[in-house]
Tab-separated table of C-alpha atoms and ligand atoms in Angstrom:
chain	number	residue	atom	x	y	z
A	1	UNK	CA	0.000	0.000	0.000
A	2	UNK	CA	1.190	3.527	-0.989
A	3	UNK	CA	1.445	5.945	1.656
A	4	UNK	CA	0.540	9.427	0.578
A	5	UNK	CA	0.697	12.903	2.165
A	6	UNK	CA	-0.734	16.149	0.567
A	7	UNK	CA	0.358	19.398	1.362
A	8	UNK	CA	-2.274	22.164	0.495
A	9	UNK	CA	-5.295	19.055	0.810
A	10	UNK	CA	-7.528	22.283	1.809
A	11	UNK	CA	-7.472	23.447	-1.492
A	12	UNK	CA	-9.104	22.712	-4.695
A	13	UNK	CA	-6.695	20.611	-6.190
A	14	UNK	CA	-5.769	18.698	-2.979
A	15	UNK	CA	-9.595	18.316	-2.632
A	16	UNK	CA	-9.739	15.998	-5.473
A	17	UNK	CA	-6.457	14.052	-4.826
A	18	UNK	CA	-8.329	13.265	-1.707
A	19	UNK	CA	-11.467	12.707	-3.998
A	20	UNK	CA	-9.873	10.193	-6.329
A	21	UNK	CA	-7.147	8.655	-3.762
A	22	UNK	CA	-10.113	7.455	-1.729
A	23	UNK	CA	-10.957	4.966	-4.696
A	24	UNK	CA	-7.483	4.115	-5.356
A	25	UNK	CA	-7.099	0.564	-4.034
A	26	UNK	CA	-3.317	0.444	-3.433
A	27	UNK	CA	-2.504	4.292	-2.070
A	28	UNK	CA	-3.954	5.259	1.171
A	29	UNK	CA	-3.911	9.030	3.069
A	30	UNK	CA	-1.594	9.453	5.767
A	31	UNK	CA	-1.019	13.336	6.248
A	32	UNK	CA	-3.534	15.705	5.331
A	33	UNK	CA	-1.792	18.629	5.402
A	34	UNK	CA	-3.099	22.252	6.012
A	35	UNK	CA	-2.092	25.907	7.130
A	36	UNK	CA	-5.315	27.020	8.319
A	37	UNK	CA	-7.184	24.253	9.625
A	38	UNK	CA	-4.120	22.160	11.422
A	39	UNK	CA	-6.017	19.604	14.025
A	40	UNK	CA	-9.428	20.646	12.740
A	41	UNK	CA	-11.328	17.447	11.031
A	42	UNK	CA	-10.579	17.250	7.631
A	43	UNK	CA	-14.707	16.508	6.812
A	44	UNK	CA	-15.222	20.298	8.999
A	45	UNK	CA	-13.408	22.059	5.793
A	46	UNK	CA	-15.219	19.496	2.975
A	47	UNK	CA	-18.584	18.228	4.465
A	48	UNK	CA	-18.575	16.045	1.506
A	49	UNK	CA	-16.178	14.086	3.598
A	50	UNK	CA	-18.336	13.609	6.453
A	51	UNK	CA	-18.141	9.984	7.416
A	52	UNK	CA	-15.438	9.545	4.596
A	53	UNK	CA	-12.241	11.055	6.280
A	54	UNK	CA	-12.186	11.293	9.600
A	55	UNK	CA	-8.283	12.414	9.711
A	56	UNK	CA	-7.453	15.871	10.924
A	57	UNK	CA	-5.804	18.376	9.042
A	58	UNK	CA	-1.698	18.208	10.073
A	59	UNK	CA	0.427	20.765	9.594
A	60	UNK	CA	3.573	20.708	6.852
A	61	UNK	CA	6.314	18.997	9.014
A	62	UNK	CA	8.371	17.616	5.797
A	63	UNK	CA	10.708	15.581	8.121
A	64	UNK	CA	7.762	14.038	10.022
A	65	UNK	CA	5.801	13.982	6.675
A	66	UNK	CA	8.921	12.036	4.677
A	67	UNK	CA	8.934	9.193	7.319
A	68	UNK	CA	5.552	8.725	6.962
A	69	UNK	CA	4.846	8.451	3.683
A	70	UNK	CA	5.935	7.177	0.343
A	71	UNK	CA	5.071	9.910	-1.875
A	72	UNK	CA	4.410	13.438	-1.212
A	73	UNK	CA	1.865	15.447	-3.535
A	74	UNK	CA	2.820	19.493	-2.765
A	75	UNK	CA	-0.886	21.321	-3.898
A	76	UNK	CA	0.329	24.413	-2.698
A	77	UNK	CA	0.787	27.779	-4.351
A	78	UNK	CA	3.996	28.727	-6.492
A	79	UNK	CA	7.001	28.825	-4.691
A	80	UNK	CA	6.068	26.590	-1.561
A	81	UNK	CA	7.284	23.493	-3.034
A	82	UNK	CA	10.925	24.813	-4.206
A	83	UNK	CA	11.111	25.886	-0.623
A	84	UNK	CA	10.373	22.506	0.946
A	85	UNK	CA	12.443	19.919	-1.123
A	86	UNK	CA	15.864	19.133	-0.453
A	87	UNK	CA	18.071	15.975	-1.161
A	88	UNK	CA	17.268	14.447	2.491
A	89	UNK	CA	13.642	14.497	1.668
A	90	UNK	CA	13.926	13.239	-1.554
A	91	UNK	CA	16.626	10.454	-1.068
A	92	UNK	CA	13.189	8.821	1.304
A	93	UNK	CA	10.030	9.874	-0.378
A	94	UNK	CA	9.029	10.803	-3.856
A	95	UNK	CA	7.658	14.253	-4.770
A	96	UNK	CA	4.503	15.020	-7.174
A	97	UNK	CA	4.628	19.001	-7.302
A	98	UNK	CA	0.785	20.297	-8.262
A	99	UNK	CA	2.164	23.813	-8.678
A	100	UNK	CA	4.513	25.384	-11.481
A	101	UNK	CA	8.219	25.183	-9.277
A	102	UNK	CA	9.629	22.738	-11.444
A	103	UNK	CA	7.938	22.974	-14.972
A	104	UNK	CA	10.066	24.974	-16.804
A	105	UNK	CA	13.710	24.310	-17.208
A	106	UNK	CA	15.165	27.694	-17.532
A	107	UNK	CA	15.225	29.614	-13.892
A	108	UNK	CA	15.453	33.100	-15.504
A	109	UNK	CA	12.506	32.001	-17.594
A	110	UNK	CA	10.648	30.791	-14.389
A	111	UNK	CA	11.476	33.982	-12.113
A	112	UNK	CA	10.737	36.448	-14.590
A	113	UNK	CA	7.094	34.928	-15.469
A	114	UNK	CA	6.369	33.579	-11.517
A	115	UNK	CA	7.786	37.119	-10.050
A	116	UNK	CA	9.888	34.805	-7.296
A	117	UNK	CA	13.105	33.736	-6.736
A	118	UNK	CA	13.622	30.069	-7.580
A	119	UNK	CA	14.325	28.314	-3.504
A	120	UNK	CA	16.224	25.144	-5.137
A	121	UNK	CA	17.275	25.485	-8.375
A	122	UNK	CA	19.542	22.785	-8.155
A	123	UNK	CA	16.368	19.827	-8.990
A	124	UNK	CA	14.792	22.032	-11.588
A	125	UNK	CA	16.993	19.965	-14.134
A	126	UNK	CA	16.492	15.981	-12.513
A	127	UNK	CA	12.707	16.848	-12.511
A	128	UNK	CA	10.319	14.992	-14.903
A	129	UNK	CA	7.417	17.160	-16.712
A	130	UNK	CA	5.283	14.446	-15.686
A	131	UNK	CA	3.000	14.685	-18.836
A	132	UNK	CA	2.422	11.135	-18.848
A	133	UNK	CA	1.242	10.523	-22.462
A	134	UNK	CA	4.194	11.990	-23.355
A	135	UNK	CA	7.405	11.539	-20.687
A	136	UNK	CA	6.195	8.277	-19.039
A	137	UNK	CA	9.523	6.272	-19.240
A	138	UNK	CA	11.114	9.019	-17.604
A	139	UNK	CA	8.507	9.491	-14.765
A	140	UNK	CA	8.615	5.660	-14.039
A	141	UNK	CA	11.795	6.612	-12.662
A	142	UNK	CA	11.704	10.308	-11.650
A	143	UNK	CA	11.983	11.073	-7.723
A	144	UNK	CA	10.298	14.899	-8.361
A	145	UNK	CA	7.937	14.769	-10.770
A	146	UNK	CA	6.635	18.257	-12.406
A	147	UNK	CA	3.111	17.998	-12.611
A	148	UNK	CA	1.909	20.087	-15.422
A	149	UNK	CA	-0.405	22.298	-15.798
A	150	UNK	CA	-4.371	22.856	-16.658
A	151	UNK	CA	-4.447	24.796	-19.095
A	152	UNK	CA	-0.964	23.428	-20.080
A	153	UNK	CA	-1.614	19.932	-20.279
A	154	UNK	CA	-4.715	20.468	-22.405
A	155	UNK	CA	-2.855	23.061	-24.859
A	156	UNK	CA	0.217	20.622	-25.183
A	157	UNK	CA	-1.437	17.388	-25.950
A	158	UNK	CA	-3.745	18.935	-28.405
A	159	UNK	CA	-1.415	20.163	-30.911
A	160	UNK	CA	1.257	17.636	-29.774
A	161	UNK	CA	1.099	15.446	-32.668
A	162	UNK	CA	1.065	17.887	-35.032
A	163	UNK	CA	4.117	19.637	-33.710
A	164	UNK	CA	5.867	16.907	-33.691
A	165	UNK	CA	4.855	15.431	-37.094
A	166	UNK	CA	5.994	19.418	-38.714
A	167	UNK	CA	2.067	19.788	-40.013
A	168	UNK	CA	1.646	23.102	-38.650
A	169	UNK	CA	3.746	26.556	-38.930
A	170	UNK	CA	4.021	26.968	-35.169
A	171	UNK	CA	4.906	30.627	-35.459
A	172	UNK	CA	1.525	31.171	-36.439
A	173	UNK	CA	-0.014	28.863	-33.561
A	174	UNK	CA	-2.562	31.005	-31.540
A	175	UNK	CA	-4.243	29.311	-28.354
A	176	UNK	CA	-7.650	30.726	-26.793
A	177	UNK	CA	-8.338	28.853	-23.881
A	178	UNK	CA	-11.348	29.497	-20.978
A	179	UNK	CA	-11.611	28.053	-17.781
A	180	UNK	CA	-13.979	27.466	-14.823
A	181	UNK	CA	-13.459	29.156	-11.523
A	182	UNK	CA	-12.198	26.568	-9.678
A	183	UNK	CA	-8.879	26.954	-11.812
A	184	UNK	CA	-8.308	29.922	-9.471
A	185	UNK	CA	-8.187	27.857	-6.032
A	186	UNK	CA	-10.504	28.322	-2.902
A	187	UNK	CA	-8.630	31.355	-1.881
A	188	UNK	CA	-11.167	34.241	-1.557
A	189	UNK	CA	-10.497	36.511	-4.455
A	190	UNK	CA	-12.704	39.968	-5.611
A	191	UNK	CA	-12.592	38.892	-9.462
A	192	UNK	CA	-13.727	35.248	-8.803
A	193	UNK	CA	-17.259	37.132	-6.537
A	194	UNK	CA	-20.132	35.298	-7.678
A	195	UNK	CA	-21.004	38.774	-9.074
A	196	UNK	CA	-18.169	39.040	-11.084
A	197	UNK	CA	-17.618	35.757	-12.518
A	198	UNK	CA	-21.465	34.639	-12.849
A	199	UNK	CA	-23.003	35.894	-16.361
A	200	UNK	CA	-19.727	37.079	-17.421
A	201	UNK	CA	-16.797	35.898	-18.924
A	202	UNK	CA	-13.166	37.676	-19.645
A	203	UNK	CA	-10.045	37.449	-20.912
A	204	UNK	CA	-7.300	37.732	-18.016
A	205	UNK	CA	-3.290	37.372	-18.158
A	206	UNK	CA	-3.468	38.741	-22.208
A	207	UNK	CA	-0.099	38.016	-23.374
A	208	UNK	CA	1.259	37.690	-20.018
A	209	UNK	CA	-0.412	34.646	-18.880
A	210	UNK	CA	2.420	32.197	-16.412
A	211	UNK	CA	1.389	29.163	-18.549
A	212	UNK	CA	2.719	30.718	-21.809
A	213	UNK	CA	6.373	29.748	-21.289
A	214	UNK	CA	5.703	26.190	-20.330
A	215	UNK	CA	3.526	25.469	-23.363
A	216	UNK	CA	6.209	27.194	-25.184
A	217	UNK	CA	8.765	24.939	-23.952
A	218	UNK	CA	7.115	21.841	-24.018
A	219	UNK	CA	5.864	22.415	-27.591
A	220	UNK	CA	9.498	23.829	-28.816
A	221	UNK	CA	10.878	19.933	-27.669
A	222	UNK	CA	8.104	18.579	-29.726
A	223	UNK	CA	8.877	20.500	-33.091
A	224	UNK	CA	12.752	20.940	-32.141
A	225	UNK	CA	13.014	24.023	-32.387
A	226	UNK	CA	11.820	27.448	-30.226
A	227	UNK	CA	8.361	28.409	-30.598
A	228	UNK	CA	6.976	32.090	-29.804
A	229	UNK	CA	2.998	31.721	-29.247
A	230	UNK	CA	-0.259	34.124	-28.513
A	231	UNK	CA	-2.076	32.402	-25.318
A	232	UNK	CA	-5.314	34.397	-24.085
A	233	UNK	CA	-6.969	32.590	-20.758
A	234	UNK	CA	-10.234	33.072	-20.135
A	235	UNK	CA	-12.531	32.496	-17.151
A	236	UNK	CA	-16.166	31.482	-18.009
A	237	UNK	CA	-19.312	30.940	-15.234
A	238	UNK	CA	-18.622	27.272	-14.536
A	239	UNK	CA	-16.983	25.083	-11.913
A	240	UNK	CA	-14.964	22.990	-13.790
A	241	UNK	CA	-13.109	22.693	-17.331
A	242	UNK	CA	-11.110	24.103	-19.724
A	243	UNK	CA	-11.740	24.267	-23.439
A	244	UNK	CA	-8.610	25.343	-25.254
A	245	UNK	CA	-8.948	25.992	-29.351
A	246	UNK	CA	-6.137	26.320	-31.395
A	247	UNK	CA	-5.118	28.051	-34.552
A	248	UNK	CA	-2.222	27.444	-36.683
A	249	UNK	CA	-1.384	27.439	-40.383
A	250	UNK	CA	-0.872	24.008	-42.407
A	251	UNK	CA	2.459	23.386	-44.125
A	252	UNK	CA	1.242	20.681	-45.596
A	253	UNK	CA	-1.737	20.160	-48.328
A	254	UNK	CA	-3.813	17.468	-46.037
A	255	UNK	CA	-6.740	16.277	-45.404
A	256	UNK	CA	-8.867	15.004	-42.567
A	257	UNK	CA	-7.932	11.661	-42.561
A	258	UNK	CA	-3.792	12.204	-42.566
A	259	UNK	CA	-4.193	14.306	-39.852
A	260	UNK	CA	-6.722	11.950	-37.728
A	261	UNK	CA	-4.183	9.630	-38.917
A	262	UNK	CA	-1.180	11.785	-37.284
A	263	UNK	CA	-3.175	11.476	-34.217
A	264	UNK	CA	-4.123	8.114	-33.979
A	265	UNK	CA	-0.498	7.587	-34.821
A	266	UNK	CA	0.540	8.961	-30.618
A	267	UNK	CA	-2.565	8.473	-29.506
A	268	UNK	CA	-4.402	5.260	-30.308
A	269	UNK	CA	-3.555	3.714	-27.449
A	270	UNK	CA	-3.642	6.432	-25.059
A	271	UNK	CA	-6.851	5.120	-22.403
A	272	UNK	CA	-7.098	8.860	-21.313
A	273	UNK	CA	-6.820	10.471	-24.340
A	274	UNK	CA	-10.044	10.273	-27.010
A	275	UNK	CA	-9.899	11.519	-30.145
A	276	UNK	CA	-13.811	12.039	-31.501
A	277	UNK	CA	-15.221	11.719	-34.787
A	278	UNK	CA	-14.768	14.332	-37.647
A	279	UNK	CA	-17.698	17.023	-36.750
A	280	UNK	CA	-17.547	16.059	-33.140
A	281	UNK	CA	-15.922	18.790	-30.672
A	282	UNK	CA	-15.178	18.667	-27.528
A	283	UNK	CA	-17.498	20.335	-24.800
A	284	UNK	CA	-16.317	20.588	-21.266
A	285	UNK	CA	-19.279	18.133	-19.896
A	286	UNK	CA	-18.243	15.197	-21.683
A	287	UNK	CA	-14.662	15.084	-19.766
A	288	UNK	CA	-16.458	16.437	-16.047
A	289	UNK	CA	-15.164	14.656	-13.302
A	290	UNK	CA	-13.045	12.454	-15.562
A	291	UNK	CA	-9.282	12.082	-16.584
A	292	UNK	CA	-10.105	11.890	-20.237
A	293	UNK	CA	-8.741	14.595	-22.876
A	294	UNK	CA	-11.367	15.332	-25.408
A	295	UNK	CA	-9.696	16.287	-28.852
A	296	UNK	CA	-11.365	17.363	-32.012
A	297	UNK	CA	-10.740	19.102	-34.966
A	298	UNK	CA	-11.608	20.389	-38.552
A	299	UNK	CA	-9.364	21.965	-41.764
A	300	UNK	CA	-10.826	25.450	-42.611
A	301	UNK	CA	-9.668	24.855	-46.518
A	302	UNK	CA	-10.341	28.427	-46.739
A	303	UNK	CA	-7.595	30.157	-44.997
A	304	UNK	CA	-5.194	27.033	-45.203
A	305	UNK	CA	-5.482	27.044	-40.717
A	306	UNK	CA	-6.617	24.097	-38.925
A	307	UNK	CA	-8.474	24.747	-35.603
A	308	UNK	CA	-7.414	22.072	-32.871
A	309	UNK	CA	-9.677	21.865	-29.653
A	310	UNK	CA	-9.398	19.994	-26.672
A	311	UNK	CA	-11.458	19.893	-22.935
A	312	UNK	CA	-9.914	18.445	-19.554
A	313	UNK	CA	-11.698	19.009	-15.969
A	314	UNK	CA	-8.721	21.176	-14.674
A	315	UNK	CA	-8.676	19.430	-11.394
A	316	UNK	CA	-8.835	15.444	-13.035
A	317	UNK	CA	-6.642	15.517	-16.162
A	318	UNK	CA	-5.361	18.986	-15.327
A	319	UNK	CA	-3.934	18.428	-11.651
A	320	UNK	CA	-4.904	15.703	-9.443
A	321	UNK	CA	-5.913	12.573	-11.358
A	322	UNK	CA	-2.589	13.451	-13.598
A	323	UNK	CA	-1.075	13.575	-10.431
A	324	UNK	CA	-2.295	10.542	-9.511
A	325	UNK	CA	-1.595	8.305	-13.514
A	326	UNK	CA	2.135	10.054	-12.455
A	327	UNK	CA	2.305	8.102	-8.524
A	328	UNK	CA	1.298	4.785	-10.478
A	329	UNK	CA	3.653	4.772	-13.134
A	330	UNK	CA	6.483	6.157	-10.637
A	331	UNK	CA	5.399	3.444	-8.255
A	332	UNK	CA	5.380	0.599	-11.184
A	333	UNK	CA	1.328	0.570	-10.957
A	334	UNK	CA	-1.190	0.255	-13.945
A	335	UNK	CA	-1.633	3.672	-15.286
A	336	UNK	CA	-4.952	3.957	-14.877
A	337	UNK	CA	-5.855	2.640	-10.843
A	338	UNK	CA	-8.253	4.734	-9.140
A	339	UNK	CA	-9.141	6.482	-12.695
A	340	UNK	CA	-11.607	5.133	-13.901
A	341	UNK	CA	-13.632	8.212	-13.815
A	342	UNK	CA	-16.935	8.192	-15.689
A	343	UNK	CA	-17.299	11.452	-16.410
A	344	UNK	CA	-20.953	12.896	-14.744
A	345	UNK	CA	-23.488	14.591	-17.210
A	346	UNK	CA	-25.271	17.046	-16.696
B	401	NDP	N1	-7.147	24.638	-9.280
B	401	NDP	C1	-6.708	24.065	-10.383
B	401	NDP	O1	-7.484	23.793	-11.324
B	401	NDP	C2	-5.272	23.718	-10.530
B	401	NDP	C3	-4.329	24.045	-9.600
B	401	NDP	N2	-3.022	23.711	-9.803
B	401	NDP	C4	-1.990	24.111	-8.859
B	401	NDP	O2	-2.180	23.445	-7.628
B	401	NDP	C5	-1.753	24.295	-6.574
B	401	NDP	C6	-2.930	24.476	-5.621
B	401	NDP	O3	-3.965	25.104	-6.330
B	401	NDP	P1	-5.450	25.190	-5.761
B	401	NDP	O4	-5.808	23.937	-5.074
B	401	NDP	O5	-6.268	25.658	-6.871
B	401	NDP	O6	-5.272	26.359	-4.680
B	401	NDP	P2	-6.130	26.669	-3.390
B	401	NDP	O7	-5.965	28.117	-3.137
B	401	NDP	O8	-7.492	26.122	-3.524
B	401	NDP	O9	-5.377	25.851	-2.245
B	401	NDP	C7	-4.094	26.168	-1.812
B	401	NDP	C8	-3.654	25.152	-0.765
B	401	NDP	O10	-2.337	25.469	-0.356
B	401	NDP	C9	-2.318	25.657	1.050
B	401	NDP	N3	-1.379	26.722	1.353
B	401	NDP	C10	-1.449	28.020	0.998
B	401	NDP	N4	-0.385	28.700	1.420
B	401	NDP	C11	0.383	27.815	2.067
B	401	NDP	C12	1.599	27.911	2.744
B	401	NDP	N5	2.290	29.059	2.830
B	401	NDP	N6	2.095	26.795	3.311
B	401	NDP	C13	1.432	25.634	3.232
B	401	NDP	N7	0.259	25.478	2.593
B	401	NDP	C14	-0.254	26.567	2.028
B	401	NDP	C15	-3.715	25.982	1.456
B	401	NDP	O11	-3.877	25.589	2.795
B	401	NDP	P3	-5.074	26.117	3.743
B	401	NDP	O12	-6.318	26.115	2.926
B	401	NDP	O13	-5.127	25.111	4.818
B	401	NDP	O14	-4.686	27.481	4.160
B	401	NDP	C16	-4.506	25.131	0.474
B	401	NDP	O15	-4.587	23.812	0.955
B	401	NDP	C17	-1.276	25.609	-7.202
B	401	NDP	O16	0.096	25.578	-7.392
B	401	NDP	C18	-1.987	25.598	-8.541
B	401	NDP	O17	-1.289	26.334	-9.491
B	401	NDP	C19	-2.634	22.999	-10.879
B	401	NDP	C20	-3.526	22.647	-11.839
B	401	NDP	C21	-4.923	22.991	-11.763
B	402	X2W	C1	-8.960	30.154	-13.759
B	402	X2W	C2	-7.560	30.377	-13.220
B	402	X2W	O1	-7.300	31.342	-12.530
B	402	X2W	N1	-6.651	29.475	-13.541
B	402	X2W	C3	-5.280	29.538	-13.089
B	402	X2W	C4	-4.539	28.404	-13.693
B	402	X2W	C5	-4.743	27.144	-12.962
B	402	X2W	C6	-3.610	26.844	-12.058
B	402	X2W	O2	-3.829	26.663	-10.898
B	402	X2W	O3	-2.387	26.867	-12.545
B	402	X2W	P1	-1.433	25.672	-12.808
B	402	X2W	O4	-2.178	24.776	-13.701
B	402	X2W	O5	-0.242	26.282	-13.432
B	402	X2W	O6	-0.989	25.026	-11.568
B	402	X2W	C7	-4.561	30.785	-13.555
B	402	X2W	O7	-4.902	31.354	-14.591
B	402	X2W	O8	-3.548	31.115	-12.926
């Protein structure tokens, strides 16, 4: 049995590791950690727990913490991990990092988009960008594992294949992503009111957005070479999801089915990943709750630009059950325990 401690469980993201390690039949909870509620019952901050947990909420002891469990998940806000890990720690536990310390390779890159100093450097370069459809030999062995993004790992693995396969000019790739609230954490914040997020919807983070450089990065290994890209977030009145479209330019004169075919070719196989039928996109419902990736997408013949679209729940696919597909290939598991995650309609 897997031992597991969370750091930040009080939050959104830690909410569902707790969610979706409850039905995981070899990991159990050992340390539900907090900063606010430490010894207050875990099912007082999420009544949906009542008679499910009945832990209390432990503060962030990492020594303590490390000799209890086998695997630490950090769902804590940016900064808080990279102050917490050091080679002690990690010579006895593995680390799954929720937050962005360890995503992108380049410090300067990471301090200049984050706003704060980088605490430990010196793992950015042994962590794995535990983007599992696309890194997993490397996480099977990683002790700090990067755990992407939301609206990262939806961007990525929908125009993956086709940066990889050189179908698209990816100077020209524009990505228009929205998101539910629940992207933005618990944390009481004036622009996620009721009044200001309900009925509305808005761009945020135009051309400054922190997930820019890491799709950036990720998609510059895929084509092999640097790629410069618009990415406008949104947030739209919902709970949960992100729908990202994509634009980008076709080198090539192709049709439906090569490019169906380019996907099939990484993703047949992929459990989480579904690729729908031509005229079929993908709406955040179908993926709510769920670890699946939803990709569709159609050739405008007209302007010579194919538009890419993919949906994730941004706490599932985009944080804690990719969290979790990254402990069970790190800990020699099948992929998919604990995620078999019907996704719940309506
Ligand atoms: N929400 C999402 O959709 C996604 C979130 N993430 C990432 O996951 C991380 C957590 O996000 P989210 O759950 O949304 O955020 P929340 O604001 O909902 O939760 C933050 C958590 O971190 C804890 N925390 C805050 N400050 C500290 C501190 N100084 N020391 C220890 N613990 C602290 C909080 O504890 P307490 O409540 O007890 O004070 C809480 O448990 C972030 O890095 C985020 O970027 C990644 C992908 C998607
Ligand atoms: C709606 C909203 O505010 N979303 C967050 C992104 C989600 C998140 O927590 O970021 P990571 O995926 O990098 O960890 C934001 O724009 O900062």
């Amino acid at each position: 049995m897997i031992k597991a401690g969370i750091i930040g469980s009080t939050g959104y993201a830690g909410a569902e590791l707790v969610r979706i390690l409850m039905g995981h039949k070899d990991a159990e909870i050992v340390w539900y950690g907090s900063r606010s509620y430490i010894d207050k019952k875990y099912a007082s901050v999420y009544q949906n727990m009542f008679q499910i947990v009945d832990a209390v909420c432990m503060d962030d002891n990492m020594d303590e913490l490390a000799a209890a469990a086998d695997v630490i998940f950090t769902a804590t806000p940016q900064g808080l991990c990279a102050s917490l890990v050091n080679e002690d720690i990690l010579s006895k536990v593995k680390i799954i990092d929720l937050s962005a310390d360890f995503r992108i390779k380049d410090v300067a890159t990471y301090e200049k988009w984050y706003g704060i100093e980088h605490k430990s450097p010196e793992f950015i370069k042994e962590a794995v960008y535990g983007l599992c459809e696309i890194n997993r030999e490397d996480v099977k062995n990683a002790r700090l594992i990067a755990n992407p993004g939301c609206y990262t790992t939806c961007s990525i693995l929908t125009a993956y294949p086709l940066a990889k396969e050189g179908l698209i000019d990816m100077d020209t790739l524009i990505i228009d992503a929205k998101s539910g609230t629940s992207g933005a954490g618990r944390g009481a914040k004036v622009p996620n009111l009721f009044c200001e997020v309900n009925e509305n919807m808005k761009a945020y983070g135009v051309a400054s957005h922190r997930h820019t450089p890491e799709i950036e990065e990720q998609l510059g290994y895929a084509c092999g070479h640097q790629v410069v890209l618009n990415f406008t977030p949104h947030l739209v009145p919902m709970n949960r999801g992100i729908l990202a479209t994509e634009y980008a330019k076709l080198i090539k004169n192709v049709t439906y089915a090569d490019v169906k075919a380019v996907y099939e070719k990484y993703y047949k196989d992929e459990k989480f990943i579904r690729l729908l039928d031509e005229g079929v996109y993908p709406e955040t419902k179908w993926v709510e709750g769920s670890n699946y990736v939803d990709i569709g997408f159609k050739i405008d013949e007209r302007t010579g630009r194919i538009i890419m679209m993919g949906a994730i729940d941004n706490l599932v696919k985009g944080a804690a059950g990719q969290a979790v597909q990254n402990m069970n290939l790190a800990f020699g598991l099948p992929e998919d325990e604990g995620l078999d995650l019907v996704p719940m309609f309506p």
